[in-house]
Amino acid sequence: MGRLWKAAIIIMCTFVLSACAYKTAGEAIQNDIPFNIKHIIHKEEVKDGWLVFYTTEQKEGSKKFDALAVAYIKGSEKEGWENAGHNHWTYYKNDFMLLYVDAFTVFKEDGNVDVKIPVIFGKVLSPDIKTIEAAGPDGKFNKIEIIEKEKERYYYAIGDYKEVRALNAEGKEIDRQGEKQ
């Protein structure tokens, strides 16, 4: 009787744990991200999943505003998909651009790091900004991609970036945000 009981518990645990994962990454994005997604800006394939850059409508008192957020959707078609992190949003008011810096870290059962994905993401607010550059650990700035979505402009880079600068058409710096490397 003891073996049968243990087998039943194992089957129940397997069923409950597998119920936490969704069949598709799209289902995990829709159902497992705890914020109302206003617009998905971009999806980028990364190790063991996807980074989903999106906006979420938030409220501060009676005022509504769009905040930036990024989710790491981890999984595969075989094992299912789930939202593996962080579930928070960022909003900094600025006349030129908004900045979001984060690192998604997923640990193995033994406590060691399984996946670490640093990311920098933001919104371009000034029409004078033509280029966004991000600085890596060496302090050198490199041009990063600007995405146009719903008549808005956003930027992102995956890597150990902590600082960005915005340049106008002549290459002159307009704004700089983040931590100096």
PDB file of C-alpha atoms in Angstrom, residues 14-165:
ATOM      1  CA  THR A  14       3.694  15.774 -11.907  1.00  0.00           C
ATOM      2  CA  PHE A  15       0.166  16.730 -12.940  1.00  0.00           C
ATOM      3  CA  VAL A  16       0.140  19.882 -10.790  1.00  0.00           C
ATOM      4  CA  LEU A  17       3.605  20.987 -11.959  1.00  0.00           C
ATOM      5  CA  SER A  18       2.806  20.369 -15.620  1.00  0.00           C
ATOM      6  CA  ALA A  19      -0.419  22.358 -15.223  1.00  0.00           C
ATOM      7  CA  CYS A  20       1.717  25.433 -14.436  1.00  0.00           C
ATOM      8  CA  ALA A  21       3.227  25.406 -17.911  1.00  0.00           C
ATOM      9  CA  TYR A  22       1.366  26.500 -21.041  1.00  0.00           C
ATOM     10  CA  LYS A  23       1.455  24.683 -24.373  1.00  0.00           C
ATOM     11  CA  THR A  24       2.652  27.718 -26.325  1.00  0.00           C
ATOM     12  CA  ALA A  25       4.770  30.755 -25.570  1.00  0.00           C
ATOM     13  CA  GLY A  26       1.830  32.913 -26.684  1.00  0.00           C
ATOM     14  CA  GLU A  27      -0.427  31.365 -24.031  1.00  0.00           C
ATOM     15  CA  ALA A  28       2.226  31.996 -21.362  1.00  0.00           C
ATOM     16  CA  ILE A  29       2.514  35.627 -22.497  1.00  0.00           C
ATOM     17  CA  GLN A  30      -1.268  36.121 -22.391  1.00  0.00           C
ATOM     18  CA  ASN A  31      -1.988  34.215 -19.183  1.00  0.00           C
ATOM     19  CA  ASP A  32       1.170  34.229 -17.053  1.00  0.00           C
ATOM     20  CA  ILE A  33       2.271  37.886 -17.165  1.00  0.00           C
ATOM     21  CA  PRO A  34       0.484  39.568 -14.243  1.00  0.00           C
ATOM     22  CA  PHE A  35       0.108  43.001 -15.888  1.00  0.00           C
ATOM     23  CA  ASN A  36      -2.295  44.124 -18.554  1.00  0.00           C
ATOM     24  CA  ILE A  37      -0.235  44.175 -21.722  1.00  0.00           C
ATOM     25  CA  LYS A  38      -1.097  47.258 -23.748  1.00  0.00           C
ATOM     26  CA  HIS A  39       1.361  46.667 -26.619  1.00  0.00           C
ATOM     27  CA  ILE A  40       3.962  44.011 -27.261  1.00  0.00           C
ATOM     28  CA  ILE A  41       6.907  45.996 -28.588  1.00  0.00           C
ATOM     29  CA  HIS A  42       9.228  43.162 -29.545  1.00  0.00           C
ATOM     30  CA  LYS A  43       9.923  39.476 -28.882  1.00  0.00           C
ATOM     31  CA  GLU A  44      13.528  38.300 -28.912  1.00  0.00           C
ATOM     32  CA  GLU A  45      14.543  34.635 -28.827  1.00  0.00           C
ATOM     33  CA  VAL A  46      17.128  33.936 -26.086  1.00  0.00           C
ATOM     34  CA  LYS A  47      18.525  30.882 -24.307  1.00  0.00           C
ATOM     35  CA  ASP A  48      15.652  28.589 -23.305  1.00  0.00           C
ATOM     36  CA  GLY A  49      12.924  31.060 -24.240  1.00  0.00           C
ATOM     37  CA  TRP A  50      11.898  34.552 -25.238  1.00  0.00           C
ATOM     38  CA  LEU A  51      12.259  38.076 -23.907  1.00  0.00           C
ATOM     39  CA  VAL A  52       9.011  39.970 -24.393  1.00  0.00           C
ATOM     40  CA  PHE A  53       9.294  43.771 -24.361  1.00  0.00           C
ATOM     41  CA  TYR A  54       5.929  45.428 -23.748  1.00  0.00           C
ATOM     42  CA  THR A  55       4.053  48.407 -22.352  1.00  0.00           C
ATOM     43  CA  THR A  56       1.528  48.197 -19.563  1.00  0.00           C
ATOM     44  CA  GLU A  57      -0.998  50.851 -18.593  1.00  0.00           C
ATOM     45  CA  GLN A  58      -0.616  51.805 -14.929  1.00  0.00           C
ATOM     46  CA  LYS A  59      -2.281  54.303 -12.607  1.00  0.00           C
ATOM     47  CA  GLU A  60      -0.888  56.770 -10.122  1.00  0.00           C
ATOM     48  CA  GLY A  61      -3.853  58.329  -8.370  1.00  0.00           C
ATOM     49  CA  SER A  62      -6.239  59.349 -11.137  1.00  0.00           C
ATOM     50  CA  LYS A  63      -3.464  59.658 -13.748  1.00  0.00           C
ATOM     51  CA  LYS A  64      -2.867  56.802 -16.213  1.00  0.00           C
ATOM     52  CA  PHE A  65       0.448  56.289 -17.971  1.00  0.00           C
ATOM     53  CA  ASP A  66       2.268  53.660 -20.033  1.00  0.00           C
ATOM     54  CA  ALA A  67       5.133  51.935 -18.227  1.00  0.00           C
ATOM     55  CA  LEU A  68       7.831  49.747 -19.769  1.00  0.00           C
ATOM     56  CA  ALA A  69       8.197  46.098 -18.852  1.00  0.00           C
ATOM     57  CA  VAL A  70      10.099  43.020 -19.963  1.00  0.00           C
ATOM     58  CA  ALA A  71       9.214  39.394 -19.257  1.00  0.00           C
ATOM     59  CA  TYR A  72      11.308  36.264 -19.706  1.00  0.00           C
ATOM     60  CA  ILE A  73       9.141  33.439 -21.034  1.00  0.00           C
ATOM     61  CA  LYS A  74      11.050  30.201 -20.418  1.00  0.00           C
ATOM     62  CA  GLY A  75      10.367  26.815 -21.902  1.00  0.00           C
ATOM     63  CA  SER A  76      10.032  24.739 -25.027  1.00  0.00           C
ATOM     64  CA  GLU A  77       7.356  23.096 -27.127  1.00  0.00           C
ATOM     65  CA  LYS A  78       8.140  19.802 -25.378  1.00  0.00           C
ATOM     66  CA  GLU A  79       8.160  20.986 -21.749  1.00  0.00           C
ATOM     67  CA  GLY A  80       5.702  23.882 -21.989  1.00  0.00           C
ATOM     68  CA  TRP A  81       6.125  27.604 -21.346  1.00  0.00           C
ATOM     69  CA  GLU A  82       5.982  29.832 -18.274  1.00  0.00           C
ATOM     70  CA  ASN A  83       6.731  33.377 -17.200  1.00  0.00           C
ATOM     71  CA  ALA A  84      10.071  33.056 -15.389  1.00  0.00           C
ATOM     72  CA  GLY A  85      10.550  36.591 -14.298  1.00  0.00           C
ATOM     73  CA  HIS A  86      10.432  39.484 -12.838  1.00  0.00           C
ATOM     74  CA  ASN A  87       6.950  40.837 -13.017  1.00  0.00           C
ATOM     75  CA  HIS A  88       7.597  44.484 -12.370  1.00  0.00           C
ATOM     76  CA  TRP A  89       7.551  47.581 -14.519  1.00  0.00           C
ATOM     77  CA  THR A  90       9.624  50.743 -14.648  1.00  0.00           C
ATOM     78  CA  TYR A  91       8.706  54.329 -15.332  1.00  0.00           C
ATOM     79  CA  TYR A  92      11.062  57.319 -15.190  1.00  0.00           C
ATOM     80  CA  LYS A  93       9.783  60.650 -16.406  1.00  0.00           C
ATOM     81  CA  ASN A  94      12.192  62.399 -18.784  1.00  0.00           C
ATOM     82  CA  ASP A  95      11.814  64.732 -21.761  1.00  0.00           C
ATOM     83  CA  PHE A  96      14.175  62.754 -24.009  1.00  0.00           C
ATOM     84  CA  MET A  97      13.877  59.025 -23.338  1.00  0.00           C
ATOM     85  CA  LEU A  98      12.886  56.366 -20.800  1.00  0.00           C
ATOM     86  CA  LEU A  99      15.280  53.671 -19.568  1.00  0.00           C
ATOM     87  CA  TYR A 100      14.730  50.166 -18.158  1.00  0.00           C
ATOM     88  CA  VAL A 101      17.748  48.083 -17.072  1.00  0.00           C
ATOM     89  CA  ASP A 102      17.405  44.562 -15.690  1.00  0.00           C
ATOM     90  CA  ALA A 103      18.915  41.099 -15.617  1.00  0.00           C
ATOM     91  CA  PHE A 104      16.829  37.944 -15.689  1.00  0.00           C
ATOM     92  CA  THR A 105      18.423  35.223 -13.593  1.00  0.00           C
ATOM     93  CA  VAL A 106      16.980  31.719 -13.318  1.00  0.00           C
ATOM     94  CA  PHE A 107      18.518  29.260 -10.897  1.00  0.00           C
ATOM     95  CA  LYS A 108      18.764  25.479 -11.100  1.00  0.00           C
ATOM     96  CA  GLU A 109      17.421  23.334  -8.282  1.00  0.00           C
ATOM     97  CA  ASP A 110      20.960  23.070  -6.836  1.00  0.00           C
ATOM     98  CA  GLY A 111      21.169  26.879  -6.516  1.00  0.00           C
ATOM     99  CA  ASN A 112      23.550  27.482  -9.424  1.00  0.00           C
ATOM    100  CA  VAL A 113      22.677  29.949 -12.168  1.00  0.00           C
ATOM    101  CA  ASP A 114      20.885  28.307 -15.071  1.00  0.00           C
ATOM    102  CA  VAL A 115      20.251  31.390 -17.228  1.00  0.00           C
ATOM    103  CA  LYS A 116      21.323  35.039 -16.840  1.00  0.00           C
ATOM    104  CA  ILE A 117      20.103  37.525 -19.420  1.00  0.00           C
ATOM    105  CA  PRO A 118      20.962  41.199 -18.880  1.00  0.00           C
ATOM    106  CA  VAL A 119      18.866  43.645 -20.898  1.00  0.00           C
ATOM    107  CA  ILE A 120      18.498  47.373 -21.480  1.00  0.00           C
ATOM    108  CA  PHE A 121      15.272  48.726 -22.963  1.00  0.00           C
ATOM    109  CA  GLY A 122      13.610  52.090 -23.333  1.00  0.00           C
ATOM    110  CA  LYS A 123      11.395  54.508 -25.159  1.00  0.00           C
ATOM    111  CA  VAL A 124      12.550  57.407 -27.328  1.00  0.00           C
ATOM    112  CA  LEU A 125      10.480  60.505 -26.520  1.00  0.00           C
ATOM    113  CA  SER A 126      12.254  63.335 -28.354  1.00  0.00           C
ATOM    114  CA  PRO A 127      11.902  63.536 -32.149  1.00  0.00           C
ATOM    115  CA  ASP A 128      15.427  65.004 -32.220  1.00  0.00           C
ATOM    116  CA  ILE A 129      16.899  61.638 -31.172  1.00  0.00           C
ATOM    117  CA  LYS A 130      18.122  59.723 -34.208  1.00  0.00           C
ATOM    118  CA  THR A 131      20.519  57.188 -32.608  1.00  0.00           C
ATOM    119  CA  ILE A 132      20.734  55.366 -29.289  1.00  0.00           C
ATOM    120  CA  GLU A 133      24.040  53.947 -28.094  1.00  0.00           C
ATOM    121  CA  ALA A 134      24.685  51.682 -25.100  1.00  0.00           C
ATOM    122  CA  ALA A 135      27.920  51.317 -23.118  1.00  0.00           C
ATOM    123  CA  GLY A 136      29.209  47.907 -22.134  1.00  0.00           C
ATOM    124  CA  PRO A 137      31.635  47.039 -19.334  1.00  0.00           C
ATOM    125  CA  ASP A 138      34.513  48.512 -21.350  1.00  0.00           C
ATOM    126  CA  GLY A 139      32.781  51.937 -21.347  1.00  0.00           C
ATOM    127  CA  LYS A 140      32.618  52.092 -25.150  1.00  0.00           C
ATOM    128  CA  PHE A 141      29.305  53.082 -26.704  1.00  0.00           C
ATOM    129  CA  ASN A 142      27.821  50.991 -29.509  1.00  0.00           C
ATOM    130  CA  LYS A 143      24.773  51.788 -31.639  1.00  0.00           C
ATOM    131  CA  ILE A 144      21.711  49.727 -30.696  1.00  0.00           C
ATOM    132  CA  GLU A 145      18.482  49.043 -32.540  1.00  0.00           C
ATOM    133  CA  ILE A 146      15.521  51.427 -32.472  1.00  0.00           C
ATOM    134  CA  ILE A 147      12.132  49.784 -33.084  1.00  0.00           C
ATOM    135  CA  GLU A 148       9.077  51.677 -34.343  1.00  0.00           C
ATOM    136  CA  LYS A 149       5.759  50.352 -33.064  1.00  0.00           C
ATOM    137  CA  GLU A 150       2.337  52.042 -33.000  1.00  0.00           C
ATOM    138  CA  LYS A 151       3.959  55.389 -34.033  1.00  0.00           C
ATOM    139  CA  GLU A 152       6.277  55.192 -30.995  1.00  0.00           C
ATOM    140  CA  ARG A 153      10.026  54.466 -30.928  1.00  0.00           C
ATOM    141  CA  TYR A 154      11.730  52.043 -28.543  1.00  0.00           C
ATOM    142  CA  TYR A 155      15.245  50.661 -28.189  1.00  0.00           C
ATOM    143  CA  TYR A 156      16.741  47.534 -26.676  1.00  0.00           C
ATOM    144  CA  ALA A 157      19.945  45.584 -26.340  1.00  0.00           C
ATOM    145  CA  ILE A 158      20.697  42.268 -24.703  1.00  0.00           C
ATOM    146  CA  GLY A 159      23.984  42.261 -22.859  1.00  0.00           C
ATOM    147  CA  ASP A 160      25.729  43.787 -19.887  1.00  0.00           C
ATOM    148  CA  TYR A 161      24.750  47.399 -20.611  1.00  0.00           C
ATOM    149  CA  LYS A 162      23.958  49.912 -17.870  1.00  0.00           C
ATOM    150  CA  GLU A 163      24.196  53.273 -19.641  1.00  0.00           C
ATOM    151  CA  VAL A 164      22.699  54.728 -22.814  1.00  0.00           C
ATOM    152  CA  ARG A 165      23.086  57.975 -24.652  1.00  0.00           C
TER     153      ARG A 165
END
